[in-house]
Short mmCIF file of C-alpha atoms in Angstrom, two decimals:
data_model
loop_
_atom_site.label_atom_id
_atom_site.label_comp_id
_atom_site.label_asym_id
_atom_site.label_seq_id
_atom_site.Cartn_x
_atom_site.Cartn_y
_atom_site.Cartn_z
CA UNK A 5 13.67 58.47 -113.25
CA UNK A 6 13.83 61.93 -111.36
CA UNK A 7 17.19 63.74 -111.13
CA UNK A 8 18.31 63.22 -107.76
CA UNK A 9 20.04 66.26 -108.12
CA UNK A 10 20.97 69.26 -110.74
CA UNK A 11 23.84 71.43 -111.28
CA UNK A 12 23.34 74.34 -114.11
CA UNK A 13 26.36 75.95 -115.43
CA UNK A 14 26.20 78.53 -118.13
CA UNK A 15 28.89 80.12 -119.58
CA UNK A 16 29.50 82.89 -122.65
CA UNK A 17 30.42 80.92 -125.66
CA UNK A 18 34.48 81.76 -125.77
CA UNK A 19 36.41 78.69 -125.81
CA UNK A 20 38.55 80.02 -122.90
CA UNK A 21 35.93 79.70 -120.76
CA UNK A 22 35.34 76.07 -121.11
CA UNK A 23 38.03 75.07 -118.91
CA UNK A 24 35.67 76.72 -115.99
CA UNK A 25 33.00 73.44 -117.17
CA UNK A 26 35.60 71.19 -117.18
CA UNK A 27 37.21 71.86 -113.76
CA UNK A 28 33.36 71.70 -112.75
CA UNK A 29 33.18 68.69 -113.72
CA UNK A 30 36.03 67.41 -112.40
CA UNK A 31 35.16 68.96 -109.07
CA UNK A 32 31.81 66.79 -108.97
CA UNK A 33 32.86 63.50 -110.51
CA UNK A 34 35.71 63.72 -107.63
CA UNK A 35 32.88 64.25 -105.12
CA UNK A 36 31.37 61.43 -106.20
CA UNK A 37 34.48 59.55 -105.55
CA UNK A 38 35.24 58.36 -109.57
CA UNK A 39 38.38 57.11 -109.95
CA UNK A 40 40.98 60.01 -111.57
CA UNK A 41 41.47 58.29 -115.39
CA UNK A 42 37.19 58.15 -115.66
CA UNK A 43 37.21 61.89 -114.25
CA UNK A 44 39.37 63.11 -116.55
CA UNK A 45 37.27 61.04 -119.31
CA UNK A 46 34.23 62.71 -117.95
CA UNK A 47 35.52 66.12 -118.67
CA UNK A 48 37.30 65.44 -121.33
CA UNK A 49 33.67 64.78 -122.66
CA UNK A 50 32.24 67.90 -121.70
CA UNK A 51 34.66 69.75 -123.22
CA UNK A 52 34.79 67.87 -126.16
CA UNK A 53 31.05 68.51 -126.66
CA UNK A 54 30.95 72.67 -125.39
CA UNK A 55 33.51 73.19 -128.10
CA UNK A 56 31.45 71.57 -130.34
CA UNK A 57 28.62 74.01 -129.94
CA UNK A 58 31.19 76.95 -129.79
CA UNK A 59 33.02 76.13 -132.84
CA UNK A 60 30.40 74.76 -134.87
CA UNK A 61 26.96 75.84 -133.21
CA UNK A 62 28.44 79.40 -132.91
CA UNK A 63 31.18 79.78 -135.51
CA UNK A 64 33.65 80.84 -132.33
CA UNK A 65 31.49 84.09 -131.88
CA UNK A 66 31.30 85.06 -128.08
CA UNK A 67 28.23 86.28 -127.04
CA UNK A 68 25.84 83.52 -127.13
CA UNK A 69 24.96 81.19 -123.79
CA UNK A 70 25.92 77.32 -123.33
CA UNK A 71 23.90 75.88 -120.96
CA UNK A 72 25.15 72.66 -119.16
CA UNK A 73 23.15 70.60 -116.80
CA UNK A 74 24.70 68.38 -114.99
CA UNK A 75 22.23 65.41 -113.38
CA UNK A 76 23.07 63.09 -110.75
CA UNK A 77 21.06 60.07 -110.34
CA UNK A 78 22.00 57.03 -108.13
CA UNK A 79 22.60 54.65 -110.72
CA UNK A 80 24.51 57.59 -113.80
CA UNK A 81 25.64 60.42 -114.11
CA UNK A 82 23.92 62.52 -117.45
CA UNK A 83 25.08 66.38 -119.30
CA UNK A 84 23.08 67.79 -121.39
CA UNK A 85 24.62 70.32 -123.51
CA UNK A 86 22.20 72.97 -124.67
CA UNK A 87 22.66 75.71 -127.37
CA UNK A 88 20.83 78.11 -129.83
CA UNK A 89 23.22 78.08 -132.65
CA UNK A 90 23.08 76.14 -136.50
CA UNK A 91 22.05 72.27 -135.57
CA UNK A 92 24.97 69.96 -136.54
CA UNK A 93 23.84 67.13 -139.00
CA UNK A 94 23.55 64.00 -137.27
CA UNK A 95 26.19 62.92 -135.27
CA UNK A 96 27.67 59.85 -136.88
CA UNK A 97 30.33 58.21 -135.92
CA UNK A 98 32.88 58.85 -138.86
CA UNK A 99 35.35 56.07 -138.74
CA UNK A 100 38.34 56.61 -136.84
CA UNK A 101 41.32 55.00 -138.69
CA UNK A 102 45.10 55.94 -139.80
CA UNK A 103 48.04 54.02 -139.98
CA UNK A 104 50.07 54.06 -137.15
CA UNK A 105 53.16 54.05 -139.12
CA UNK A 106 52.29 56.56 -141.45
CA UNK A 107 52.93 59.52 -140.67
CA UNK A 108 50.42 61.52 -143.76
CA UNK A 109 47.76 59.08 -142.31
CA UNK A 110 47.78 60.62 -138.44
CA UNK A 111 44.43 62.93 -137.62
CA UNK A 112 45.13 66.62 -136.21
CA UNK A 113 41.15 66.73 -135.75
CA UNK A 114 37.68 65.29 -136.44
CA UNK A 115 38.76 63.42 -133.07
CA UNK A 116 35.64 64.37 -130.71
CA UNK A 117 32.72 62.86 -131.66
CA UNK A 118 34.60 59.49 -131.63
CA UNK A 119 35.44 60.53 -128.31
CA UNK A 120 32.40 61.13 -126.85
CA UNK A 121 30.95 57.85 -128.68
CA UNK A 122 34.18 55.71 -127.14
CA UNK A 123 33.75 56.87 -123.76
CA UNK A 124 29.82 57.76 -122.74
CA UNK A 125 27.44 55.16 -122.26
CA UNK A 126 25.03 56.93 -124.10
CA UNK A 127 25.28 60.10 -126.67
CA UNK A 128 22.03 61.72 -128.02
CA UNK A 129 21.71 64.77 -130.07
CA UNK A 130 18.18 66.83 -131.00
CA UNK A 131 16.92 70.08 -131.86
CA UNK A 132 13.44 70.75 -130.56
CA UNK A 133 11.86 74.23 -131.14
CA UNK A 134 15.64 75.99 -132.56
CA UNK A 135 17.37 74.90 -129.55
CA UNK A 136 20.20 71.63 -129.87
CA UNK A 137 19.82 69.50 -127.15
CA UNK A 138 23.26 67.47 -126.51
CA UNK A 139 22.50 64.59 -123.84
CA UNK A 140 25.73 62.44 -122.53
CA UNK A 141 25.27 59.52 -120.27
CA UNK A 142 27.58 57.77 -117.95
CA UNK A 143 26.49 54.89 -115.95
CA UNK A 144 28.10 54.67 -112.46
CA UNK A 145 29.03 50.66 -112.30
CA UNK A 146 28.80 49.49 -109.00
CA UNK A 147 28.63 52.64 -106.95
CA UNK A 148 26.83 53.48 -104.11
CA UNK A 149 23.89 56.55 -103.90
CA UNK A 150 25.47 60.18 -104.18
CA UNK A 151 25.11 62.36 -101.34
CA UNK B 10 50.92 79.71 -122.90
CA UNK B 11 54.08 78.91 -121.00
CA UNK B 12 56.78 77.00 -122.24
CA UNK B 13 59.71 75.77 -120.87
CA UNK B 14 62.38 75.55 -123.25
CA UNK B 15 66.16 74.06 -123.37
CA UNK B 16 68.65 72.76 -125.46
CA UNK B 17 71.19 68.98 -123.97
CA UNK B 18 72.87 68.97 -127.14
CA UNK B 19 70.86 68.41 -130.17
CA UNK B 20 67.99 67.82 -128.48
CA UNK B 21 64.73 70.68 -127.61
CA UNK B 22 63.26 69.61 -124.32
CA UNK B 23 59.90 71.44 -124.36
CA UNK B 24 57.72 71.45 -120.81
CA UNK B 25 54.37 72.58 -120.87
CA UNK B 26 54.08 74.82 -117.84
CA UNK B 27 50.27 75.06 -118.00
CA UNK B 28 47.77 72.57 -116.88
CA UNK B 29 45.61 72.31 -119.86
CA UNK B 30 46.29 71.75 -123.57
CA UNK B 31 43.06 72.28 -125.24
CA UNK B 32 41.02 74.50 -127.80
CA UNK B 33 41.71 77.86 -126.22
CA UNK B 34 45.71 77.10 -126.08
CA UNK B 35 45.98 74.48 -128.59
CA UNK B 36 46.63 77.11 -131.55
CA UNK B 37 49.60 78.77 -129.80
CA UNK B 38 51.25 75.72 -128.40
CA UNK B 39 51.27 74.87 -132.38
CA UNK B 40 52.21 77.83 -133.38
CA UNK B 41 55.08 77.98 -130.82
CA UNK B 42 56.14 74.33 -132.06
CA UNK B 43 56.29 75.29 -135.40
CA UNK B 44 58.53 77.96 -134.78
CA UNK B 45 61.00 75.73 -133.34
CA UNK B 46 60.85 72.98 -136.02
CA UNK B 47 61.04 75.70 -138.52
CA UNK B 48 64.60 77.04 -136.67
CA UNK B 49 65.78 73.64 -137.31
CA UNK B 50 65.22 71.66 -134.24
CA UNK B 51 64.53 68.02 -135.28
CA UNK B 52 64.77 66.21 -132.34
CA UNK B 53 62.19 67.08 -129.57
CA UNK B 54 61.51 65.84 -125.89
CA UNK B 55 58.07 67.36 -124.98
CA UNK B 56 57.55 66.89 -121.22
CA UNK B 57 53.96 66.66 -119.98
CA UNK B 58 54.87 66.66 -116.25
CA UNK B 59 52.59 69.96 -115.72
CA UNK B 60 49.70 68.87 -117.87
CA UNK B 61 46.87 67.08 -116.29
CA UNK B 62 44.25 68.04 -119.05
CA UNK B 63 44.94 67.42 -122.70
CA UNK B 64 41.77 67.99 -125.48
CA UNK B 65 41.43 66.67 -128.69
CA UNK B 66 42.57 69.96 -130.16
CA UNK B 67 45.31 69.61 -127.97
CA UNK B 68 46.28 66.28 -129.01
CA UNK B 69 45.94 67.54 -132.69
CA UNK B 70 48.44 70.32 -131.72
CA UNK B 71 50.61 67.92 -130.69
CA UNK B 72 50.23 65.40 -133.77
CA UNK B 73 50.94 68.75 -135.47
CA UNK B 74 54.27 68.95 -134.58
CA UNK B 75 55.11 65.58 -135.02
CA UNK B 76 54.13 65.43 -138.69
CA UNK B 77 56.02 68.36 -139.78
CA UNK B 78 58.86 66.92 -138.20
CA UNK B 79 58.40 63.86 -140.17
CA UNK B 80 61.00 61.57 -141.02
CA UNK B 81 63.89 63.83 -140.39
CA UNK B 82 63.71 63.39 -136.65
CA UNK B 83 61.41 62.50 -133.82
CA UNK B 84 59.06 64.78 -131.32
CA UNK B 85 59.28 62.00 -128.41
CA UNK B 86 57.03 62.32 -124.87
CA UNK B 87 57.60 61.51 -121.09
CA UNK B 88 56.15 61.73 -117.76
CA UNK B 89 52.54 61.59 -118.99
CA UNK B 90 49.75 61.23 -116.33
CA UNK B 91 47.91 58.08 -115.97
CA UNK B 92 44.43 59.71 -116.80
CA UNK B 93 45.90 62.11 -120.07
CA UNK B 94 47.46 58.58 -120.96
CA UNK B 95 44.28 57.43 -121.16
CA UNK B 96 43.72 59.52 -124.15
CA UNK B 97 46.46 58.80 -126.38
CA UNK B 98 45.62 54.75 -125.48
CA UNK B 99 41.84 55.83 -127.05
CA UNK B 100 42.78 57.55 -129.86
CA UNK B 101 46.07 54.71 -130.42
CA UNK B 102 48.65 57.83 -130.44
CA UNK B 103 50.46 55.14 -127.88
CA UNK B 104 51.07 53.60 -131.28
CA UNK B 105 52.48 56.56 -132.62
CA UNK B 106 54.47 58.60 -129.94
CA UNK B 107 57.69 57.12 -128.14
CA UNK B 108 56.34 57.73 -124.86
CA UNK B 109 58.79 57.50 -121.31
CA UNK B 110 58.62 57.73 -117.83
CA UNK B 111 61.35 59.95 -117.95
CA UNK B 112 62.96 63.04 -119.34
CA UNK B 113 66.50 61.05 -119.39
CA UNK B 114 65.22 57.89 -120.72
CA UNK B 115 63.94 60.57 -123.19
CA UNK B 116 66.99 61.78 -123.82
CA UNK B 117 68.91 58.70 -124.01
CA UNK B 118 66.63 57.28 -126.53
CA UNK B 119 66.55 60.26 -128.91
CA UNK B 120 70.48 60.53 -128.22
CA UNK B 121 70.72 56.71 -129.55
CA UNK B 122 69.09 58.06 -132.95
CA UNK B 123 71.33 58.96 -136.04
#
């Protein structure tokens, strides 16, 4: 299905730039009249994916591009995050488990992939000709056509 | 990162004034929390009223402070926006942290604990 609308965002690979992407995603979600919690969760997932690119594809080295395409379809919202850094190993959903009553088991990191798979309806990752593409899809349930 | 803090008796109240606790600010947040804990604060209220976005790095920094205090005290949280609360629920951190709707409630809870 062809996208009704597409918005392209490009940032330099600095963690401090990621909030710009987050704010843009939240703004787009607000335009679609998505509720505030879902809007937050969309922002969170895109931020997690872009953070992953900067940290793991580019090893927090500035000077590289992360491109985020926001594709608006009548029934879903898709985000494609592109980088040309080191590809990630197949994003297996690591078991996210801890005992809330045992302080030592609490996670301090490694929650990003779990969050993506828990909140997004589709998560895909592939590498084509040296370019890595993470695709996140959120179905717009019971939603009027955008625009 | 701007963090307001004050003491009410032996309880330290920490209030981030930024809207975001994320990968770009988590390191600084964690460092400041560590400094306060290292200097002897064992009962801490984290007031998140100004915060409308936390990502996994920001959450990890909060968890880090909680773990550092361990069984020697408590870090409790208050005034969490519903959207941010969804992250605590998703990661089941709402079962780890005591989360209160007001700063007074949080203070009363900490004061009541030996």
